[in-house]
Coordinates of C-alpha atoms in Angstrom, one line a residue:
X1 CA 0.2 -0.4 -0.2
X2 CA 1.9 3.8 -1.2
X3 CA 2.1 5.8 1.9
X4 CA 1.2 9.3 1.4
X5 CA 4.1 11.4 0.3
X6 CA 4.2 14.7 2.4
X7 CA 4.9 17.9 0.0
X8 CA 8.6 18.3 1.4
X9 CA 8.5 15.5 -0.1
X10 CA 7.0 15.7 -3.5
X11 CA 7.8 16.1 -6.6
X12 CA 6.3 19.7 -6.8
X13 CA 8.1 20.5 -3.5
X14 CA 11.0 20.0 -5.2
X15 CA 10.6 21.2 -8.7
X16 CA 9.8 25.4 -7.1
X17 CA 13.0 24.5 -4.5
X18 CA 15.5 23.4 -6.5
X19 CA 13.8 26.5 -8.7
X20 CA 13.8 28.9 -5.6
X21 CA 17.9 28.4 -5.0
X22 CA 19.0 28.5 -8.5
X23 CA 17.5 32.0 -7.7
X24 CA 18.7 33.3 -4.8
X25 CA 22.8 31.5 -6.3
X26 CA 22.2 33.7 -9.4
X27 CA 21.4 36.9 -7.3
X28 CA 24.2 35.8 -4.9
X29 CA 26.9 35.5 -7.7
X30 CA 25.6 38.6 -9.1
X31 CA 25.4 40.5 -6.3
X32 CA 28.6 39.2 -5.2
X33 CA 30.0 40.4 -8.1
X34 CA 28.2 44.0 -8.0
X35 CA 29.1 44.7 -4.8
X36 CA 32.5 44.0 -5.2
X37 CA 32.5 45.9 -8.4
X38 CA 30.9 48.8 -6.5
X39 CA 33.3 49.0 -3.8
X40 CA 36.4 49.2 -6.4
X41 CA 34.6 51.9 -8.1
X42 CA 33.9 53.7 -4.7
X43 CA 37.4 53.2 -3.1
X44 CA 38.6 54.5 -6.0
X45 CA 36.4 57.4 -6.1
X46 CA 37.0 58.0 -1.9
X47 CA 41.0 57.6 -2.7
X48 CA 40.5 61.1 -5.9
X49 CA 39.0 62.5 -3.5
X50 CA 41.1 62.3 -0.6
X51 CA 44.2 63.1 -2.2
X52 CA 45.2 66.5 -1.9
X53 CA 45.6 69.3 -4.5
X54 CA 50.0 69.4 -6.2
X55 CA 49.7 73.2 -4.9
X56 CA 50.0 72.0 -1.1
X57 CA 52.3 69.8 -2.7
X58 CA 54.4 71.8 -4.1
X59 CA 53.7 74.4 -0.9
X60 CA 54.5 71.3 1.7
X61 CA 58.3 70.8 -0.8
X62 CA 58.8 74.0 -1.0
X63 CA 58.5 74.4 2.6
X64 CA 59.9 71.3 3.3
X65 CA 63.4 72.3 0.8
X66 CA 63.5 75.9 3.9
X67 CA 66.1 76.2 6.4
X68 CA 64.3 78.1 8.7
X69 CA 62.7 74.9 9.7
X70 CA 60.2 77.4 12.3
X71 CA 59.0 79.2 10.2
X72 CA 58.2 76.1 7.1
X73 CA 56.6 74.6 10.1
X74 CA 54.6 77.3 10.6
X75 CA 53.6 77.3 7.3
X76 CA 53.1 73.9 6.8
X77 CA 50.6 73.5 9.9
X78 CA 48.5 76.4 8.1
X79 CA 48.3 74.1 4.9
X80 CA 47.2 71.4 6.4
X81 CA 44.5 73.6 8.3
X82 CA 43.2 74.9 5.6
X83 CA 42.9 71.6 3.5
X84 CA 39.0 71.3 3.8
X85 CA 38.6 67.7 3.7
X86 CA 35.3 65.6 5.9
X87 CA 36.7 62.6 5.3
X88 CA 41.1 63.2 5.7
X89 CA 41.3 62.5 9.6
X90 CA 44.6 62.9 10.0
X91 CA 47.5 64.3 7.2
X92 CA 51.4 64.3 9.3
X93 CA 54.5 65.3 6.8
X94 CA 57.6 64.0 7.5
X95 CA 61.1 65.6 5.9
X96 CA 63.6 63.2 5.1
X97 CA 65.6 62.8 8.2
X98 CA 62.3 60.8 9.7
X99 CA 60.8 64.2 12.1
X100 CA 57.4 65.4 12.5
X101 CA 57.1 68.6 10.5
X102 CA 52.8 69.2 10.6
X103 CA 50.4 67.1 11.8
X104 CA 46.4 68.0 11.3
X105 CA 45.1 66.5 14.5
X106 CA 45.8 69.6 17.1
X107 CA 46.1 67.1 19.4
X108 CA 49.3 65.2 18.6
X109 CA 51.1 69.1 17.6
X110 CA 53.1 67.8 20.5
X111 CA 55.2 65.0 17.8
X112 CA 56.3 68.2 15.7
X113 CA 59.8 68.4 16.1
X114 CA 59.9 64.3 16.6
X115 CA 60.9 61.5 14.9
X116 CA 58.6 59.4 13.4
X117 CA 57.8 55.9 14.5
X118 CA 55.9 54.4 12.3
X119 CA 56.8 52.0 10.2
X120 CA 55.2 52.7 7.4
X121 CA 56.2 55.9 7.1
X122 CA 60.5 54.7 7.4
X123 CA 59.6 52.6 4.7
X124 CA 58.1 54.9 2.1
X125 CA 61.5 57.0 3.2
X126 CA 63.6 54.2 2.4
X127 CA 61.8 53.0 -1.0
X128 CA 60.4 56.1 -1.5
X129 CA 57.5 54.9 -3.1
X130 CA 53.8 55.5 -2.8
X131 CA 52.8 52.9 0.4
X132 CA 48.7 52.6 1.0
X133 CA 46.9 50.3 2.7
X134 CA 43.1 49.9 4.6
X135 CA 43.0 49.5 8.5
X136 CA 41.2 48.8 11.4
X137 CA 41.3 50.9 14.5
X138 CA 39.7 48.6 17.2
X139 CA 39.4 51.5 19.3
X140 CA 36.8 53.0 18.4
X141 CA 35.5 50.3 15.3
X142 CA 36.4 52.1 12.7
X143 CA 38.0 50.9 9.1
X144 CA 41.0 53.9 7.3
X145 CA 42.3 54.3 4.5
X146 CA 46.0 54.9 4.9
X147 CA 48.8 56.7 2.0
X148 CA 52.0 58.0 2.7
X149 CA 53.2 59.1 -0.7
X150 CA 56.5 60.6 -1.0
X151 CA 57.6 64.2 -1.9
X152 CA 59.7 64.6 -4.2
X153 CA 61.5 68.5 -5.4
X154 CA 62.2 69.4 -9.4
X155 CA 66.0 70.4 -9.8
X156 CA 68.1 68.9 -12.6
X157 CA 67.4 65.9 -14.5
X158 CA 67.2 64.4 -11.1
X159 CA 63.6 64.8 -8.6
X160 CA 64.9 64.6 -5.0
X161 CA 63.4 63.5 -1.8
X162 CA 62.6 65.7 0.3
X163 CA 59.8 63.4 2.8
X164 CA 56.6 62.5 2.7
X165 CA 53.1 63.3 3.3
X166 CA 51.0 60.7 5.7
X167 CA 46.9 60.7 4.7
X168 CA 44.6 58.8 6.7
X169 CA 41.0 58.9 6.0
X170 CA 37.6 57.5 7.1
X171 CA 36.1 54.7 5.2
X172 CA 33.1 54.6 7.4
X173 CA 31.1 56.7 4.7
X174 CA 32.2 54.4 1.4
X175 CA 31.3 51.0 3.9
X176 CA 28.2 52.8 4.8
X177 CA 27.0 53.1 1.2
X178 CA 28.2 49.5 0.6
X179 CA 25.8 47.9 3.4
X180 CA 22.9 50.0 1.9
X181 CA 23.7 48.8 -1.5
X182 CA 23.5 45.4 0.4
X183 CA 20.2 45.5 1.8
X184 CA 19.3 46.8 -0.9
X185 CA 20.3 44.2 -2.2
X186 CA 19.4 41.5 -0.2
X187 CA 15.9 43.0 0.1
X188 CA 15.2 42.7 -3.4
X189 CA 17.4 39.1 -3.4
X190 CA 14.4 37.3 -0.8
X191 CA 11.8 39.1 -2.8
X192 CA 12.4 37.9 -6.4
X193 CA 13.5 34.6 -5.1
X194 CA 10.2 34.3 -2.9
X195 CA 8.0 35.1 -6.1
X196 CA 10.4 32.7 -8.1
X197 CA 9.4 30.6 -5.5
X198 CA 5.3 31.5 -5.7
X199 CA 6.1 31.0 -9.2
X200 CA 8.1 28.1 -9.1
X201 CA 5.1 27.2 -7.2
X202 CA 2.6 28.2 -10.2
X203 CA 4.5 26.3 -12.4
X204 CA 5.6 22.4 -10.6
X205 CA 2.0 22.4 -10.2
X206 CA 1.5 22.7 -13.9
X207 CA 4.4 20.0 -14.2
X208 CA 2.9 17.6 -11.9
X209 CA -0.3 17.6 -11.5
X210 CA -0.4 15.8 -14.8
X211 CA 2.5 13.5 -13.2
X212 CA 0.2 12.9 -10.6
X213 CA -2.4 11.8 -12.3
X214 CA -0.2 9.2 -13.9
X215 CA 1.3 7.8 -10.6
X216 CA -3.1 8.1 -9.1
X217 CA -4.0 6.4 -13.2
X218 CA -1.3 3.1 -12.2
X219 CA -1.7 2.8 -8.9
X220 CA -6.2 2.2 -9.8
X221 CA -4.0 -0.2 -13.2
X222 CA -2.7 -2.0 -10.4
X223 CA -5.3 -2.3 -7.9
X224 CA -6.7 -3.2 -11.6
X225 CA -9.3 -1.1 -11.7
X226 CA -8.9 0.1 -15.4
X227 CA -11.9 2.4 -15.7
X228 CA -9.7 5.5 -15.4
X229 CA -8.8 7.9 -17.6
X230 CA -5.5 10.3 -17.2
X231 CA -6.5 14.4 -18.6
X232 CA -4.6 15.0 -21.3
X233 CA -2.9 19.2 -21.0
X234 CA -1.8 19.4 -23.9
X235 CA 0.2 18.0 -26.5
X236 CA 3.7 18.7 -25.4
X237 CA 6.1 15.0 -24.2
X238 CA 4.1 15.6 -20.6
X239 CA 0.3 14.9 -22.8
X240 CA 2.6 11.8 -25.2
X241 CA 2.7 10.4 -21.9
X242 CA -0.4 11.6 -20.5
X243 CA -1.8 9.4 -24.3
X244 CA 0.7 6.4 -23.9
X245 CA -1.1 6.1 -20.1
X246 CA -3.8 6.0 -20.8
X247 CA -3.5 3.7 -23.6
X248 CA -1.9 1.0 -21.7
X249 CA -4.5 1.0 -18.9
X250 CA -6.9 -0.2 -22.2
X251 CA -4.1 -2.3 -23.2
X252 CA -3.2 -4.2 -20.2
X253 CA -7.5 -4.0 -19.3
X254 CA -7.6 -6.3 -22.2
X255 CA -4.7 -8.6 -21.9
X256 CA -6.2 -8.4 -18.4
X257 CA -9.7 -10.1 -19.8
X258 CA -8.0 -12.6 -21.7
X259 CA -5.4 -13.6 -19.6
X260 CA -8.7 -13.9 -16.7
X261 CA -10.8 -15.3 -19.8
X262 CA -8.3 -18.1 -20.7
X263 CA -7.4 -18.5 -17.1
X264 CA -11.3 -19.5 -16.7
X265 CA -11.4 -21.5 -19.8
X266 CA -8.2 -23.4 -19.0
X267 CA -9.7 -23.9 -14.7
X268 CA -13.4 -25.2 -16.7
X269 CA -11.2 -27.6 -19.3
X270 CA -9.1 -29.4 -16.0
X271 CA -12.6 -30.1 -13.1
X272 CA -14.6 -31.4 -16.6
X273 CA -11.2 -33.3 -17.6
X274 CA -11.8 -36.9 -16.9
X275 CA -8.8 -37.3 -16.2
X276 CA -5.7 -35.9 -13.4
X277 CA -4.0 -33.3 -15.0
X278 CA -0.8 -31.9 -12.2
X279 CA 2.0 -29.0 -13.0
X280 CA 4.4 -28.4 -11.3
X281 CA 7.8 -26.0 -11.8
X282 CA 10.8 -26.7 -12.4
X283 CA 11.9 -28.6 -8.8
X284 CA 9.1 -30.3 -8.9
X285 CA 7.0 -29.4 -6.5
X286 CA 2.9 -29.3 -7.4
X287 CA 1.6 -25.8 -8.7
X288 CA -1.8 -26.7 -9.6
X289 CA -3.5 -30.5 -8.9
X290 CA -7.4 -30.1 -10.9
X291 CA -10.4 -32.2 -8.7
X292 CA -10.1 -36.1 -11.4
X293 CA -6.4 -36.2 -10.0
X294 CA -7.3 -34.7 -6.9
X295 CA -9.9 -37.8 -6.7
X296 CA -8.5 -40.2 -8.7
X297 CA -4.6 -40.3 -5.3
X298 CA -7.5 -39.1 -2.8
X299 CA -5.9 -35.8 -1.4
X300 CA -7.4 -32.8 -1.0
X301 CA -6.2 -30.4 -3.8
X302 CA -5.5 -27.5 -1.1
X303 CA -3.1 -29.5 0.6
X304 CA -0.6 -30.4 -1.9
X305 CA 0.6 -27.6 -3.0
X306 CA 4.7 -27.1 -3.1
X307 CA 4.8 -31.4 -1.9
X308 CA 7.1 -33.0 -4.1
X309 CA 5.5 -35.2 -7.6
X310 CA 7.3 -37.9 -6.6
X311 CA 6.2 -37.9 -2.4
X312 CA 2.1 -37.5 -4.1
X313 CA 1.9 -40.0 -7.3
X314 CA 4.5 -42.6 -4.1
X315 CA 7.4 -43.0 -6.9
X316 CA 10.2 -41.6 -5.0
X317 CA 11.9 -45.1 -3.9
X318 CA 11.6 -46.1 -8.1
X319 CA 11.8 -43.0 -9.5
X320 CA 14.2 -39.3 -9.4
X321 CA 12.9 -36.3 -10.9
X322 CA 15.5 -36.5 -13.1
X323 CA 14.3 -39.4 -14.6
X324 CA 11.3 -37.9 -15.4
X325 CA 12.6 -34.7 -16.5
X326 CA 15.1 -37.1 -19.1
X327 CA 12.5 -39.5 -19.5
X328 CA 8.7 -39.3 -21.2
X329 CA 7.3 -42.9 -20.8
X330 CA 4.2 -44.1 -19.1
X331 CA 4.3 -45.0 -16.2
X332 CA 1.9 -47.9 -14.4
X333 CA 1.0 -46.6 -10.5
X334 CA -0.7 -49.3 -8.5
X335 CA -3.5 -47.7 -6.1
X336 CA -5.3 -51.0 -5.1
X337 CA -6.0 -51.4 -1.0
X338 CA -7.5 -54.3 0.2
X339 CA -10.5 -52.0 0.0
X340 CA -10.5 -51.2 -3.9
X341 CA -9.0 -51.5 -7.3
X342 CA -6.9 -47.9 -7.9
X343 CA -4.3 -48.4 -11.1
X344 CA -3.0 -45.5 -12.9
X345 CA -1.4 -44.9 -15.8
X346 CA 0.3 -41.6 -15.3
X347 CA 2.2 -40.0 -19.1
X348 CA 4.7 -37.3 -18.6
X349 CA 5.5 -34.0 -20.2
X350 CA 7.6 -31.1 -20.3
X351 CA 6.9 -27.4 -19.5
X352 CA 9.3 -25.9 -22.2
X353 CA 10.3 -22.1 -23.1
X354 CA 11.8 -21.7 -26.6
X355 CA 14.9 -20.6 -25.3
X356 CA 15.2 -24.5 -23.8
X357 CA 14.5 -23.7 -20.4
X358 CA 12.6 -26.6 -18.6
X359 CA 9.7 -24.8 -16.2
X360 CA 8.6 -27.3 -15.3
X361 CA 6.7 -30.8 -15.7
X362 CA 3.4 -32.3 -16.2
X363 CA 1.5 -35.1 -15.2
X364 CA -1.5 -36.5 -16.7
X365 CA -3.2 -39.1 -14.5
X366 CA -5.9 -41.7 -16.3
X367 CA -7.6 -44.3 -14.5
X368 CA -7.0 -47.3 -16.2
X369 CA -8.0 -49.6 -13.9
X370 CA -11.9 -50.2 -15.2
X371 CA -9.7 -51.8 -18.0
X372 CA -7.6 -53.5 -16.7
X373 CA -10.3 -55.3 -15.3
X374 CA -11.8 -55.5 -18.4
X375 CA -8.5 -57.3 -19.6
X376 CA -8.2 -59.3 -17.1
X377 CA -11.5 -60.7 -17.2
X378 CA -11.2 -61.0 -20.8
X379 CA -8.3 -63.0 -20.1
X380 CA -10.4 -65.3 -17.6
X381 CA -13.3 -65.8 -19.8
X382 CA -11.0 -66.8 -22.3
X383 CA -9.3 -68.9 -20.6
X384 CA -12.8 -70.2 -18.8
X385 CA -14.5 -70.7 -22.1
X386 CA -11.3 -72.9 -23.3
X387 CA -11.3 -75.1 -19.8
X388 CA -15.0 -75.1 -19.8
X389 CA -14.7 -76.3 -23.7
X390 CA -12.0 -78.3 -23.4
X391 CA -13.6 -80.7 -20.6
X392 CA -16.5 -82.7 -22.0
X393 CA -14.4 -81.7 -25.4
X394 CA -11.6 -84.6 -24.0
X395 CA -14.4 -86.8 -21.9
X396 CA -16.2 -86.9 -25.9
X397 CA -12.8 -87.4 -27.7
X398 CA -12.2 -90.4 -24.7
X399 CA -15.3 -92.1 -25.4
X400 CA -15.8 -92.1 -28.4
X401 CA -12.0 -93.0 -29.2
X402 CA -13.3 -96.2 -27.4
X403 CA -16.6 -96.4 -29.5
X404 CA -14.2 -96.5 -32.4
X405 CA -11.4 -99.0 -30.8
X406 CA -14.6 -101.4 -30.2
X407 CA -16.3 -100.6 -27.8
X408 CA -19.1 -100.7 -29.9
X409 CA -19.8 -103.8 -30.2
X410 CA -20.2 -104.4 -26.2
X411 CA -24.0 -103.7 -25.7
X412 CA -23.6 -103.0 -22.2
X413 CA -20.7 -100.4 -22.1
X414 CA -21.4 -99.0 -25.5
X415 CA -25.1 -97.2 -25.0
X416 CA -23.9 -95.9 -21.2
X417 CA -21.4 -93.7 -23.6
X418 CA -22.7 -93.0 -26.1
X419 CA -25.3 -92.0 -23.1
X420 CA -21.9 -89.9 -22.2
X421 CA -21.0 -88.2 -25.1
X422 CA -25.1 -86.7 -25.5
X423 CA -24.7 -85.1 -21.6
X424 CA -21.8 -83.7 -22.9
X425 CA -22.7 -82.6 -26.2
X426 CA -26.2 -81.3 -24.9
X427 CA -24.0 -79.5 -21.5
X428 CA -21.8 -77.5 -24.8
X429 CA -24.9 -76.6 -26.8
X430 CA -25.8 -75.0 -23.4
X431 CA -23.3 -73.2 -22.7
X432 CA -22.7 -71.4 -26.8
X433 CA -26.2 -70.9 -26.5
X434 CA -25.4 -68.6 -22.8
X435 CA -22.5 -67.5 -24.4
X436 CA -24.3 -66.1 -27.4
X437 CA -27.5 -64.5 -24.6
X438 CA -24.6 -62.9 -22.7
X439 CA -23.4 -61.7 -25.7
X440 CA -26.2 -60.1 -27.5
X441 CA -26.3 -58.5 -23.4
X442 CA -23.1 -57.2 -23.8
X443 CA -23.2 -55.7 -27.5
X444 CA -26.6 -54.2 -26.6
X445 CA -28.2 -55.9 -29.7
X446 CA -30.9 -58.1 -27.0
X447 CA -34.1 -56.7 -26.8
X448 CA -36.6 -56.9 -24.4
X449 CA -39.9 -57.7 -25.5
X450 CA -42.1 -56.1 -22.5
X451 CA -45.2 -57.5 -21.2
X452 CA -47.7 -56.0 -18.9
X453 CA -48.1 -59.4 -16.1
X454 CA -49.3 -60.0 -12.4
X455 CA -46.3 -61.3 -11.2
X456 CA -47.5 -63.3 -8.2
X457 CA -49.7 -65.1 -10.6
X458 CA -46.3 -65.5 -12.8
X459 CA -44.6 -66.5 -9.6
X460 CA -46.7 -68.8 -8.6
X461 CA -46.7 -70.7 -12.1
X462 CA -42.8 -71.0 -12.2
X463 CA -42.7 -72.5 -9.1
X464 CA -45.7 -74.4 -9.9
X465 CA -43.3 -76.0 -12.5
X466 CA -40.7 -77.2 -9.7
X467 CA -43.7 -78.9 -7.1
X468 CA -44.6 -80.7 -10.3
X469 CA -40.7 -81.1 -10.9
X470 CA -40.5 -83.3 -7.3
X471 CA -43.8 -85.2 -7.7
X472 CA -43.6 -86.7 -10.7
X473 CA -39.5 -87.6 -10.7
X474 CA -39.3 -91.0 -10.3
X475 CA -38.7 -92.7 -5.7
X476 CA -35.3 -94.7 -6.9
X477 CA -33.7 -92.0 -9.1
X478 CA -30.6 -91.0 -7.8
X479 CA -30.8 -87.8 -8.7
X480 CA -34.0 -87.4 -6.6
X481 CA -34.1 -85.8 -3.1
X482 CA -37.4 -84.7 -0.7
X483 CA -37.4 -80.2 -0.4
X484 CA -40.6 -78.1 0.1
X485 CA -41.1 -75.5 -2.0
X486 CA -42.6 -71.9 0.8
X487 CA -44.3 -69.4 -0.4
X488 CA -44.7 -65.8 0.9
X489 CA -46.8 -63.3 -1.7
X490 CA -48.3 -60.4 -0.8
X491 CA -52.1 -60.7 -1.2
X492 CA -51.8 -57.1 -3.2
X493 CA -51.9 -57.7 -6.8
X494 CA -48.4 -56.4 -8.6
X495 CA -48.5 -55.7 -12.3
X496 CA -45.1 -55.2 -13.7
X497 CA -44.1 -54.8 -17.0
X498 CA -41.5 -58.0 -17.8
X499 CA -39.8 -59.7 -20.5
X500 CA -41.8 -62.6 -19.6
X501 CA -39.7 -65.7 -20.9
X502 CA -36.2 -63.6 -19.7
X503 CA -37.8 -63.1 -16.2
X504 CA -38.7 -66.8 -16.5
X505 CA -34.6 -67.7 -17.4
X506 CA -33.5 -66.0 -14.2
X507 CA -35.9 -67.6 -11.5
X508 CA -35.2 -71.4 -13.3
X509 CA -31.2 -70.2 -13.0
X510 CA -31.9 -69.6 -8.7
X511 CA -34.1 -72.4 -8.1
X512 CA -32.5 -74.9 -9.8
X513 CA -29.6 -73.2 -7.6
X514 CA -31.9 -73.4 -4.7
X515 CA -31.9 -77.0 -5.1
X516 CA -28.6 -77.9 -6.0
X517 CA -27.1 -76.8 -3.3
X518 CA -30.0 -77.6 0.0
X519 CA -29.6 -81.0 1.5
X520 CA -32.6 -83.3 1.9
X521 CA -35.7 -82.4 3.1
X522 CA -34.9 -79.2 2.9
X523 CA -37.1 -76.2 2.5
X524 CA -36.6 -73.5 -0.2
X525 CA -38.6 -70.3 1.1
X526 CA -39.8 -67.8 -2.2
X527 CA -41.1 -64.1 -0.4
X528 CA -42.4 -61.1 -3.1
X529 CA -43.0 -57.9 -1.3
X530 CA -44.0 -54.7 -2.5
X531 CA -42.0 -51.5 -1.4
X532 CA -42.9 -47.8 -2.0
X533 CA -41.9 -48.1 -5.7
X534 CA -40.1 -51.9 -5.9
X535 CA -41.0 -55.1 -5.8
X536 CA -39.0 -57.4 -3.7
X537 CA -38.6 -61.4 -4.7
X538 CA -36.1 -63.1 -2.6
X539 CA -35.6 -67.2 -3.0
X540 CA -34.0 -68.8 0.3
X541 CA -32.3 -71.7 0.4
X542 CA -30.7 -74.6 3.1
X543 CA -28.1 -75.7 1.4
X544 CA -24.3 -74.6 1.7
X545 CA -24.1 -70.8 1.3
X546 CA -21.6 -69.1 0.4
X547 CA -18.4 -68.4 2.0
X548 CA -18.0 -64.4 2.2
X549 CA -14.6 -63.9 0.1
X550 CA -16.5 -65.4 -2.6
X551 CA -20.0 -63.4 -2.5
X552 CA -18.7 -60.4 -4.4
X553 CA -18.2 -63.1 -7.7
X554 CA -21.4 -64.8 -7.5
X555 CA -22.6 -63.2 -9.8
X556 CA -19.2 -63.5 -12.5
X557 CA -19.5 -65.8 -15.6
X558 CA -17.7 -68.8 -15.1
X559 CA -17.4 -68.4 -11.0
X560 CA -18.4 -71.6 -9.0
X561 CA -17.9 -71.9 -5.1
X562 CA -17.8 -75.2 -5.7
X563 CA -16.3 -75.9 -8.4
X564 CA -16.2 -79.7 -8.8
X565 CA -20.1 -80.4 -7.1
X566 CA -20.8 -78.0 -10.0
X567 CA -19.5 -79.3 -13.2
X568 CA -20.8 -83.5 -12.2
X569 CA -24.1 -81.5 -12.1
X570 CA -23.7 -79.8 -15.9
X571 CA -24.0 -76.1 -14.9
X572 CA -22.3 -74.0 -17.4
X573 CA -21.2 -71.3 -14.5
X574 CA -23.3 -68.8 -16.7
X575 CA -27.0 -68.5 -15.1
X576 CA -26.8 -66.4 -12.0
X577 CA -24.4 -63.5 -14.5
X578 CA -27.0 -64.0 -17.0
X579 CA -29.8 -63.4 -14.5
X580 CA -27.9 -60.1 -13.7
X581 CA -27.5 -59.2 -16.9
X582 CA -31.5 -59.1 -17.4
X583 CA -32.5 -57.9 -14.1
X584 CA -30.4 -55.7 -15.1
X585 CA -31.9 -54.6 -17.9
X586 CA -34.9 -54.1 -16.8
X587 CA -34.1 -51.0 -14.5
X588 CA -33.5 -54.1 -11.6
X589 CA -31.4 -54.8 -8.9
X590 CA -30.2 -58.4 -7.9
X591 CA -28.2 -59.2 -5.1
X592 CA -28.0 -62.0 -2.2
X593 CA -27.2 -62.6 0.8
X594 CA -25.3 -65.8 2.5
X595 CA -23.8 -67.1 5.9
X596 CA -21.7 -70.3 5.3
X597 CA -23.6 -73.4 5.6
X598 CA -26.9 -72.2 6.5
X599 CA -27.9 -71.0 3.5
X600 CA -28.2 -68.6 0.7
X601 CA -30.6 -65.7 -0.6
X602 CA -30.9 -64.4 -3.4
X603 CA -32.4 -60.9 -3.4
X604 CA -34.4 -59.2 -7.4
X605 CA -35.5 -55.9 -7.2
X606 CA -37.7 -54.4 -10.0
X607 CA -39.0 -50.6 -10.3
X608 CA -42.3 -51.0 -10.1
X609 CA -45.5 -48.3 -10.3
X610 CA -48.9 -49.0 -9.4
X611 CA -51.5 -49.0 -11.9
X612 CA -55.7 -47.0 -10.8
X613 CA -57.9 -48.7 -11.8
X614 CA -59.9 -46.6 -13.4
X615 CA -57.6 -47.5 -16.3
X616 CA -57.7 -50.6 -16.3
X617 CA -61.6 -49.9 -16.2
X618 CA -60.2 -47.0 -19.7
X619 CA -58.8 -50.6 -21.8

């Protein structure tokens, strides 16, 4: 989150400050040069003003050359008293011997006739050159200009040094004038700087206002708000930049919408894919997993991010990340356990840039559990069919070879051999017919001839046939069993649309199994009842029962609980598989409950819709 800038931190203030400092520095430089030049000119003018006239100089030279010192000194004093210049504070005349001949300061008259102690005067008398200096007197806190000028008398070809004039003048008027000018200039500079700062703020605001607008717009773009537009104040560089920001906002919005649409499309594709998809970064850590992959691996998608794909797929002990990157062959992952089967086929592909840099890995998981099951069942089916057909064919071949070797001549043996051959042939015919029925059901070519049937009467009819078989069977038959059929039906008539022939085949298969596996003297209980939307038929026996481990396979093709006994009784191992297919074609369900050594109960549930009596009346 951007912090709000204070005024003194903004570019607005910085531009104004730079402009004001530029003005101030300019004024300082110009003022320093101007004041220096003014000082030089004022000093030059001041020096000209305080110079003694040539008349005074000549008079002083004449008096210094006179032999009468007393008269000369008086005359020099008169000359010095006549000097009318307010800036000159003291004039002192010294001869070549260093004796003071006159002084304009009435307080220093006692110096006349004495040797001067001023080293500067002595130096001028020695060098015969003019000496000037600026000095500051701490006693009265004033600045003075001092000038020591040698005096020469004209005579012949050479000028003769006759003395020197010491002149001291106060510089306070000069500096007072300079101070006034400096104060005026400083005041003007400050006023100009203030006005310049004000104008700079106005000018900088005109510059920074578009920049501030662009900053706000870019901040809105960063937050995902593309609705605003930067105001264009002109056609200069800032205006062009503002236009570029507006264009950028539009382009970013279009790109964001395209990216968002592409992301939603990708999410939708990933969510609705029947295959699982896992994407990783270049280190093999999961970054994306769709719902299918989450369901296949039984892992929540929100907890796998950042985990290694080797751990997610549980293949770390067999493969490394380098193996997956270098070899993109498919991998079979078996996640089966005691409760369910789960076999996945994993395909790997690289996420690679144009430069060849590998930025990740994509794994596509395809659930091949059903395919593996179908392949396994197909192999088992072929094996079972081969085995089931080979058994009667082997038996037939053995008996036919015996007959061919001459057994047909034995009237006692031959009929038995032919009877076995006929039974095995009938068994193979039944098996082939059952296989054809199953094939038609699997391919969807089998059709139901539906008719509205009173299920109570049809069920009774089927059971009556088994009662007749029991009564008509010879007492001395080896296959004879003493069993009874108990019926427990609802009194309400239940009319259901079914294929009568196929339904009779289903009940026959279950009843035959109940009779085969029921003990001598056992009771087979047949029930028919009604629920809210289904009719339930059940057939219970008191036979051997089905082991718990075999209940889930009882409807598989060629599956037998007791294989030796089933074959001995002529079963094909397809009856219950056909029964299941037929009931499911009717939209119903068939299942079994069994307790080993206590018996089994087969249930058939069929959809049922009650028919109103007025419909029958109209019919």
